[in-house]
Amino acid sequence: MSNPVILTCPIIGAELTREVYPELPLSPEELAEAARGACEAGATIIHLHVRDEDGKPTQRVDVFEETSRRIRERCDCILQYSTGGAVGTPLEDRLAPLDLHPDMATLSMGSMNFGDDIFENKEHTIRALSSKMKELSIMPELEIFDYGMMDTVDRFLKKGYLSAPFHVDFVLGVPGGMNGQVGSLNMLVERLPKGQSWTVSGVGRFQLSLAAHALVMGGHVRVGLEDNIYYRKGELAQSNTQLVARVARIARELDRDVATLEDTRKILNLPPRS
Ligand code: KMH
Ligand code: ZN
């Protein structure tokens, strides 16, 4: 294999609405179809948020369960549950879906302004999420929105609240976090503890440029509607599939294979699903 790139697709997120993106998949069935398309285009990890019957973000276990089942009926992929939820989601709710034993789950490494809201991740919150993932052998993906969060990673490693291996996702371009210039990504990658894998999530207009930059740097890429709804300036993307397919095409042109599920498990040290 030629330096395979793992493509993660965040198919919906918690903030997006049909007012801004009319074709937004919301129900378990629609989310499963969106996941199928993304996997066919090359994604092997689905970053999953779910919505309730009114289309509102929820961390309800039954909705995660039904959506996961429907996704698994259609495609073999790694499910990565969001524990970030929406801004303001209580810790108890953020922890709840972990009981379903997903392969991976997100772990945001600090609080920040998130647009006009606050995405709160107190140290005790991070510890609670991290220790439940450890207890259930769920691989965390550390969400890094700002440079200082790397210091929290070091502190948590030192204190034993986190242990390698883990995977890191640099989420760049959120208003309130670090910007999506390529220099930001360079700094963060240099700062990463040796031997850990990383992905970049470019938010909004940074999605394509950061994806291309990560491909050249040898990193992995997250691409999908949660982070960006445009295919190009002024033109809404048709679907997650379309966004993933473009990055897969660019990867191949740059002589990087798109990681298969087997490659992905190997790179991330993920055991096969039991
Ligand atoms: N919705 C954001 C506030 C995650 O998935 O863990 C947090 C988020 C991160 O999307
Ligand atoms: Zn998310």
mmCIF file of C-alpha atoms and ligand atoms in Angstrom:
data_model
loop_
_atom_site.group_PDB
_atom_site.id
_atom_site.type_symbol
_atom_site.label_atom_id
_atom_site.label_comp_id
_atom_site.label_asym_id
_atom_site.label_seq_id
_atom_site.Cartn_x
_atom_site.Cartn_y
_atom_site.Cartn_z
ATOM 1 C CA MET A 1 0.000 0.000 0.000
ATOM 2 C CA SER A 2 1.194 3.489 -0.760
ATOM 3 C CA ASN A 3 0.903 5.585 2.390
ATOM 4 C CA PRO A 4 -2.878 5.245 2.666
ATOM 5 C CA VAL A 5 -4.984 8.153 3.781
ATOM 6 C CA ILE A 6 -7.900 7.538 6.110
ATOM 7 C CA LEU A 7 -10.989 9.503 5.136
ATOM 8 C CA THR A 8 -13.444 10.305 7.915
ATOM 9 C CA CYS A 9 -16.852 11.691 7.068
ATOM 10 C CA PRO A 10 -18.755 13.819 9.587
ATOM 11 C CA ILE A 11 -22.118 13.415 7.929
ATOM 12 C CA ILE A 12 -24.265 15.911 9.813
ATOM 13 C CA GLY A 13 -22.910 17.465 13.041
ATOM 14 C CA ALA A 14 -25.039 19.131 15.659
ATOM 15 C CA GLU A 15 -25.347 22.674 14.372
ATOM 16 C CA LEU A 16 -26.477 22.328 10.779
ATOM 17 C CA THR A 17 -30.168 22.810 9.921
ATOM 18 C CA ARG A 18 -32.329 22.329 6.846
ATOM 19 C CA GLU A 19 -32.708 26.097 6.717
ATOM 20 C CA VAL A 20 -29.113 26.393 5.578
ATOM 21 C CA TYR A 21 -28.789 22.993 3.911
ATOM 22 C CA PRO A 22 -32.170 21.760 2.641
ATOM 23 C CA GLU A 23 -31.031 18.213 1.805
ATOM 24 C CA LEU A 24 -29.601 17.586 5.272
ATOM 25 C CA PRO A 25 -29.984 13.925 6.309
ATOM 26 C CA LEU A 26 -31.676 13.774 9.708
ATOM 27 C CA SER A 27 -33.519 10.515 10.403
ATOM 28 C CA PRO A 28 -31.654 7.259 11.141
ATOM 29 C CA GLU A 29 -32.571 6.055 7.660
ATOM 30 C CA GLU A 30 -31.318 9.218 5.970
ATOM 31 C CA LEU A 31 -28.133 9.197 8.031
ATOM 32 C CA ALA A 32 -27.523 5.578 7.082
ATOM 33 C CA GLU A 33 -27.931 6.409 3.391
ATOM 34 C CA ALA A 34 -25.536 9.340 3.779
ATOM 35 C CA ALA A 35 -23.018 7.043 5.476
ATOM 36 C CA ARG A 36 -23.369 4.481 2.703
ATOM 37 C CA GLY A 37 -22.599 7.100 0.055
ATOM 38 C CA ALA A 38 -19.620 8.432 1.987
ATOM 39 C CA CYS A 39 -18.196 4.925 2.427
ATOM 40 C CA GLU A 40 -18.671 4.115 -1.238
ATOM 41 C CA ALA A 41 -16.686 7.252 -2.038
ATOM 42 C CA GLY A 42 -13.814 6.168 0.221
ATOM 43 C CA ALA A 43 -14.612 7.041 3.826
ATOM 44 C CA THR A 44 -13.900 4.308 6.366
ATOM 45 C CA ILE A 45 -14.775 6.271 9.506
ATOM 46 C CA ILE A 46 -18.187 7.835 10.045
ATOM 47 C CA HIS A 47 -18.171 10.560 12.680
ATOM 48 C CA LEU A 48 -21.682 10.341 14.037
ATOM 49 C CA HIS A 49 -24.079 12.819 15.579
ATOM 50 C CA VAL A 50 -27.775 12.002 15.636
ATOM 51 C CA ARG A 51 -31.020 13.959 15.739
ATOM 52 C CA ASP A 52 -34.355 13.397 17.458
ATOM 53 C CA GLU A 53 -37.747 13.205 15.730
ATOM 54 C CA ASP A 54 -37.806 17.021 15.514
ATOM 55 C CA GLY A 55 -34.382 17.175 13.887
ATOM 56 C CA LYS A 56 -32.761 18.514 17.067
ATOM 57 C CA PRO A 57 -29.349 17.222 18.192
ATOM 58 C CA THR A 58 -29.630 14.476 20.769
ATOM 59 C CA GLN A 59 -27.347 12.029 22.578
ATOM 60 C CA ARG A 60 -30.202 9.544 23.079
ATOM 61 C CA VAL A 61 -28.887 6.007 23.173
ATOM 62 C CA ASP A 62 -31.871 4.563 21.289
ATOM 63 C CA VAL A 63 -31.308 6.930 18.372
ATOM 64 C CA PHE A 64 -27.574 6.158 18.246
ATOM 65 C CA GLU A 65 -28.446 2.463 18.391
ATOM 66 C CA GLU A 66 -30.967 2.560 15.582
ATOM 67 C CA THR A 67 -28.779 4.744 13.376
ATOM 68 C CA SER A 68 -25.718 2.548 13.954
ATOM 69 C CA ARG A 69 -27.713 -0.567 13.104
ATOM 70 C CA ARG A 70 -29.009 0.955 9.877
ATOM 71 C CA ILE A 71 -25.517 2.128 8.910
ATOM 72 C CA ARG A 72 -24.061 -1.314 9.597
ATOM 73 C CA GLU A 73 -26.752 -2.913 7.433
ATOM 74 C CA ARG A 74 -25.472 -0.862 4.511
ATOM 75 C CA CYS A 75 -21.738 -0.534 4.989
ATOM 76 C CA ASP A 76 -18.827 -1.863 6.924
ATOM 77 C CA CYS A 77 -17.155 1.102 8.555
ATOM 78 C CA ILE A 78 -15.743 2.371 11.811
ATOM 79 C CA LEU A 79 -18.315 4.276 13.804
ATOM 80 C CA GLN A 80 -16.962 7.191 15.755
ATOM 81 C CA TYR A 81 -19.566 8.647 18.105
ATOM 82 C CA SER A 82 -19.549 12.288 19.019
ATOM 83 C CA THR A 83 -19.274 12.895 22.748
ATOM 84 C CA GLY A 84 -19.143 16.640 22.089
ATOM 85 C CA GLY A 85 -22.817 16.664 21.153
ATOM 86 C CA ALA A 86 -24.109 20.199 20.779
ATOM 87 C CA VAL A 87 -22.932 23.146 22.829
ATOM 88 C CA GLY A 88 -24.518 22.910 26.257
ATOM 89 C CA THR A 89 -25.142 19.141 26.232
ATOM 90 C CA PRO A 90 -24.805 17.902 29.839
ATOM 91 C CA LEU A 91 -21.972 15.521 30.657
ATOM 92 C CA GLU A 92 -24.325 12.672 31.536
ATOM 93 C CA ASP A 93 -25.842 12.819 28.031
ATOM 94 C CA ARG A 94 -22.437 13.095 26.400
ATOM 95 C CA LEU A 95 -21.338 9.907 28.160
ATOM 96 C CA ALA A 96 -24.483 7.903 27.461
ATOM 97 C CA PRO A 97 -23.912 6.587 23.896
ATOM 98 C CA LEU A 98 -20.552 5.127 24.920
ATOM 99 C CA ASP A 99 -22.516 2.263 26.476
ATOM 100 C CA LEU A 100 -23.104 1.038 22.925
ATOM 101 C CA HIS A 101 -19.351 0.351 22.589
ATOM 102 C CA PRO A 102 -18.579 2.221 19.367
ATOM 103 C CA ASP A 103 -15.123 1.592 17.860
ATOM 104 C CA MET A 104 -14.140 5.199 18.475
ATOM 105 C CA ALA A 105 -15.437 8.336 20.143
ATOM 106 C CA THR A 106 -14.376 11.959 20.207
ATOM 107 C CA LEU A 107 -12.703 13.619 23.171
ATOM 108 C CA SER A 108 -12.505 17.408 23.005
ATOM 109 C CA MET A 109 -9.459 18.653 24.857
ATOM 110 C CA GLY A 110 -10.613 22.020 26.173
ATOM 111 C CA SER A 111 -13.234 24.750 26.367
ATOM 112 C CA MET A 112 -13.523 27.459 23.772
ATOM 113 C CA ASN A 113 -15.772 30.043 22.208
ATOM 114 C CA PHE A 114 -17.758 28.296 19.484
ATOM 115 C CA GLY A 115 -19.189 31.055 17.342
ATOM 116 C CA ASP A 116 -21.370 32.965 19.758
ATOM 117 C CA ASP A 117 -21.606 30.022 22.179
ATOM 118 C CA ILE A 118 -19.220 28.331 24.555
ATOM 119 C CA PHE A 119 -18.217 24.719 23.955
ATOM 120 C CA GLU A 120 -17.470 23.755 27.527
ATOM 121 C CA ASN A 121 -14.998 20.995 28.293
ATOM 122 C CA LYS A 122 -13.838 21.372 31.871
ATOM 123 C CA GLU A 123 -10.974 19.156 32.995
ATOM 124 C CA HIS A 124 -13.302 16.936 34.991
ATOM 125 C CA THR A 125 -15.496 16.528 31.898
ATOM 126 C CA ILE A 126 -12.537 15.429 29.787
ATOM 127 C CA ARG A 127 -11.413 13.058 32.540
ATOM 128 C CA ALA A 128 -14.887 11.521 32.877
ATOM 129 C CA LEU A 129 -15.203 10.935 29.136
ATOM 130 C CA SER A 130 -11.657 9.645 28.836
ATOM 131 C CA SER A 131 -11.939 7.206 31.719
ATOM 132 C CA LYS A 132 -15.201 5.765 30.426
ATOM 133 C CA MET A 133 -13.602 5.235 27.014
ATOM 134 C CA LYS A 134 -10.643 3.558 28.671
ATOM 135 C CA GLU A 135 -12.903 1.328 30.744
ATOM 136 C CA LEU A 136 -14.830 0.236 27.629
ATOM 137 C CA SER A 137 -11.740 0.014 25.366
ATOM 138 C CA ILE A 138 -13.046 2.697 23.016
ATOM 139 C CA MET A 139 -10.329 4.451 21.030
ATOM 140 C CA PRO A 140 -10.498 8.208 21.593
ATOM 141 C CA GLU A 141 -9.999 10.707 18.832
ATOM 142 C CA LEU A 142 -8.679 13.828 20.539
ATOM 143 C CA GLU A 143 -10.326 16.929 19.125
ATOM 144 C CA ILE A 144 -7.840 19.798 19.096
ATOM 145 C CA PHE A 145 -9.361 23.171 18.315
ATOM 146 C CA ASP A 146 -6.513 25.333 19.587
ATOM 147 C CA TYR A 147 -2.778 25.117 20.235
ATOM 148 C CA GLY A 148 -3.033 25.185 24.027
ATOM 149 C CA MET A 149 -5.120 22.016 23.968
ATOM 150 C CA MET A 150 -1.918 20.156 23.090
ATOM 151 C CA ASP A 151 -0.599 21.156 26.518
ATOM 152 C CA THR A 152 -3.656 19.546 28.056
ATOM 153 C CA VAL A 153 -2.877 16.388 26.074
ATOM 154 C CA ASP A 154 0.648 16.344 27.557
ATOM 155 C CA ARG A 155 -0.671 16.950 31.073
ATOM 156 C CA PHE A 156 -3.268 14.202 30.746
ATOM 157 C CA LEU A 157 -0.647 11.771 29.446
ATOM 158 C CA LYS A 158 1.649 12.587 32.345
ATOM 159 C CA LYS A 159 -1.098 12.115 34.903
ATOM 160 C CA GLY A 160 -2.265 8.881 33.282
ATOM 161 C CA TYR A 161 -5.719 10.202 32.344
ATOM 162 C CA LEU A 162 -4.893 9.376 28.739
ATOM 163 C CA SER A 163 -2.692 6.760 27.248
ATOM 164 C CA ALA A 164 -1.341 6.043 23.801
ATOM 165 C CA PRO A 165 -2.280 4.947 21.261
ATOM 166 C CA PHE A 166 -4.756 7.637 20.395
ATOM 167 C CA HIS A 167 -5.683 9.457 17.268
ATOM 168 C CA VAL A 168 -5.753 13.240 16.978
ATOM 169 C CA ASP A 169 -8.058 15.435 14.918
ATOM 170 C CA PHE A 170 -6.998 19.039 14.368
ATOM 171 C CA VAL A 171 -10.252 20.953 13.892
ATOM 172 C CA LEU A 172 -9.246 24.250 12.351
ATOM 173 C CA GLY A 173 -11.335 27.239 11.360
ATOM 174 C CA VAL A 174 -14.035 27.287 14.058
ATOM 175 C CA PRO A 175 -14.675 30.917 15.030
ATOM 176 C CA GLY A 176 -13.231 30.941 18.540
ATOM 177 C CA GLY A 177 -10.560 28.331 17.819
ATOM 178 C CA MET A 178 -7.402 28.231 15.770
ATOM 179 C CA ASN A 179 -7.635 29.415 12.169
ATOM 180 C CA GLY A 180 -7.370 27.161 9.140
ATOM 181 C CA GLN A 181 -4.173 28.523 7.619
ATOM 182 C CA VAL A 182 -1.718 25.823 6.599
ATOM 183 C CA GLY A 183 0.796 27.303 9.057
ATOM 184 C CA SER A 184 -1.555 26.392 11.937
ATOM 185 C CA LEU A 185 -1.592 22.774 10.842
ATOM 186 C CA ASN A 186 2.192 22.700 10.468
ATOM 187 C CA MET A 187 2.645 23.967 14.037
ATOM 188 C CA LEU A 188 0.233 21.423 15.469
ATOM 189 C CA VAL A 189 1.710 18.471 13.617
ATOM 190 C CA GLU A 190 5.180 19.386 14.891
ATOM 191 C CA ARG A 191 3.787 19.499 18.419
ATOM 192 C CA LEU A 192 2.203 16.015 18.255
ATOM 193 C CA PRO A 193 3.650 13.320 20.538
ATOM 194 C CA LYS A 194 5.748 10.930 18.430
ATOM 195 C CA GLY A 195 4.026 7.948 16.850
ATOM 196 C CA GLN A 196 0.426 9.212 17.061
ATOM 197 C CA SER A 197 -1.677 9.503 13.941
ATOM 198 C CA TRP A 198 -3.537 12.650 12.956
ATOM 199 C CA THR A 199 -6.381 13.913 10.815
ATOM 200 C CA VAL A 200 -7.326 17.425 9.862
ATOM 201 C CA SER A 201 -10.845 18.848 9.771
ATOM 202 C CA GLY A 202 -10.854 22.120 7.894
ATOM 203 C CA VAL A 203 -13.979 24.068 8.766
ATOM 204 C CA GLY A 204 -15.856 26.090 6.134
ATOM 205 C CA ARG A 205 -13.644 27.564 3.441
ATOM 206 C CA PHE A 206 -10.602 25.823 4.925
ATOM 207 C CA GLN A 207 -11.850 22.316 4.182
ATOM 208 C CA LEU A 208 -10.360 21.825 0.737
ATOM 209 C CA SER A 209 -7.037 23.602 1.261
ATOM 210 C CA LEU A 210 -6.340 21.810 4.542
ATOM 211 C CA ALA A 211 -7.352 18.468 3.071
ATOM 212 C CA ALA A 212 -4.900 18.984 0.203
ATOM 213 C CA HIS A 213 -2.181 20.113 2.609
ATOM 214 C CA ALA A 214 -2.699 17.105 4.888
ATOM 215 C CA LEU A 215 -2.492 14.776 1.899
ATOM 216 C CA VAL A 216 0.885 16.248 1.009
ATOM 217 C CA MET A 217 2.059 16.091 4.639
ATOM 218 C CA GLY A 218 1.119 12.430 4.985
ATOM 219 C CA GLY A 219 -1.787 12.982 7.384
ATOM 220 C CA HIS A 220 -5.406 11.879 7.251
ATOM 221 C CA VAL A 221 -8.479 13.872 6.295
ATOM 222 C CA ARG A 222 -11.982 14.499 7.631
ATOM 223 C CA VAL A 223 -14.371 15.847 5.042
ATOM 224 C CA GLY A 224 -18.144 16.217 5.173
ATOM 225 C CA LEU A 225 -21.127 18.435 5.786
ATOM 226 C CA GLU A 226 -20.627 18.908 9.549
ATOM 227 C CA ASP A 227 -17.546 20.980 8.739
ATOM 228 C CA ASN A 228 -18.459 22.554 5.420
ATOM 229 C CA ILE A 229 -21.548 22.652 3.223
ATOM 230 C CA TYR A 230 -19.997 24.177 0.092
ATOM 231 C CA TYR A 231 -18.404 22.420 -2.848
ATOM 232 C CA ARG A 232 -16.921 25.699 -3.980
ATOM 233 C CA LYS A 233 -17.622 29.339 -3.194
ATOM 234 C CA GLY A 234 -21.352 30.014 -3.557
ATOM 235 C CA GLU A 235 -22.219 26.421 -4.557
ATOM 236 C CA LEU A 236 -23.681 24.045 -1.992
ATOM 237 C CA ALA A 237 -22.224 20.543 -2.007
ATOM 238 C CA GLN A 238 -24.638 17.946 -3.373
ATOM 239 C CA SER A 239 -23.875 15.509 -0.560
ATOM 240 C CA ASN A 240 -21.251 14.089 1.760
ATOM 241 C CA THR A 241 -20.469 11.640 -1.024
ATOM 242 C CA GLN A 242 -19.493 14.423 -3.389
ATOM 243 C CA LEU A 243 -17.162 16.007 -0.815
ATOM 244 C CA VAL A 244 -15.488 12.697 0.080
ATOM 245 C CA ALA A 245 -15.129 11.671 -3.570
ATOM 246 C CA ARG A 246 -13.223 14.852 -4.391
ATOM 247 C CA VAL A 247 -10.654 14.291 -1.641
ATOM 248 C CA ALA A 248 -10.306 10.630 -2.657
ATOM 249 C CA ARG A 249 -9.596 11.753 -6.222
ATOM 250 C CA ILE A 250 -6.988 14.282 -5.125
ATOM 251 C CA ALA A 251 -5.363 11.672 -2.876
ATOM 252 C CA ARG A 252 -4.949 9.239 -5.748
ATOM 253 C CA GLU A 253 -3.511 11.978 -7.948
ATOM 254 C CA LEU A 254 -0.977 12.641 -5.197
ATOM 255 C CA ASP A 255 -0.077 8.956 -5.172
ATOM 256 C CA ARG A 256 -1.767 8.164 -1.890
ATOM 257 C CA ASP A 257 -4.084 5.215 -1.662
ATOM 258 C CA VAL A 258 -7.417 5.693 0.027
ATOM 259 C CA ALA A 259 -7.305 3.511 3.141
ATOM 260 C CA THR A 260 -9.424 0.411 3.176
ATOM 261 C CA LEU A 261 -11.123 -0.630 6.383
ATOM 262 C CA GLU A 262 -8.296 -3.056 7.031
ATOM 263 C CA ASP A 263 -5.678 -0.316 6.476
ATOM 264 C CA THR A 264 -7.621 1.975 8.797
ATOM 265 C CA ARG A 265 -7.738 -0.555 11.624
ATOM 266 C CA LYS A 266 -4.034 -1.238 11.219
ATOM 267 C CA ILE A 267 -3.015 2.427 11.178
ATOM 268 C CA LEU A 268 -5.156 3.229 14.231
ATOM 269 C CA ASN A 269 -4.332 0.044 16.133
ATOM 270 C CA LEU A 270 -8.017 -0.778 16.253
ATOM 271 C CA PRO A 271 -8.918 -4.393 16.953
ATOM 272 C CA PRO A 272 -11.348 -6.124 14.567
ATOM 273 C CA ARG A 273 -14.972 -5.760 15.607
ATOM 274 C CA SER A 274 -16.105 -8.532 17.907
HETATM 275 N N1 KMH B 1 -20.893 20.238 18.026
HETATM 276 C C1 KMH B 1 -19.704 20.787 18.605
HETATM 277 C C2 KMH B 1 -20.052 21.707 19.717
HETATM 278 C C3 KMH B 1 -17.549 16.383 18.627
HETATM 279 O O1 KMH B 1 -18.238 15.893 17.753
HETATM 280 O O2 KMH B 1 -17.115 15.745 19.572
HETATM 281 C C4 KMH B 1 -18.787 19.746 19.102
HETATM 282 C C5 KMH B 1 -18.403 18.678 18.183
HETATM 283 C C6 KMH B 1 -17.240 17.849 18.596
HETATM 284 O O3 KMH B 1 -18.992 18.439 17.144
HETATM 285 ZN ZN ZN B 2 -18.815 16.416 15.657
#
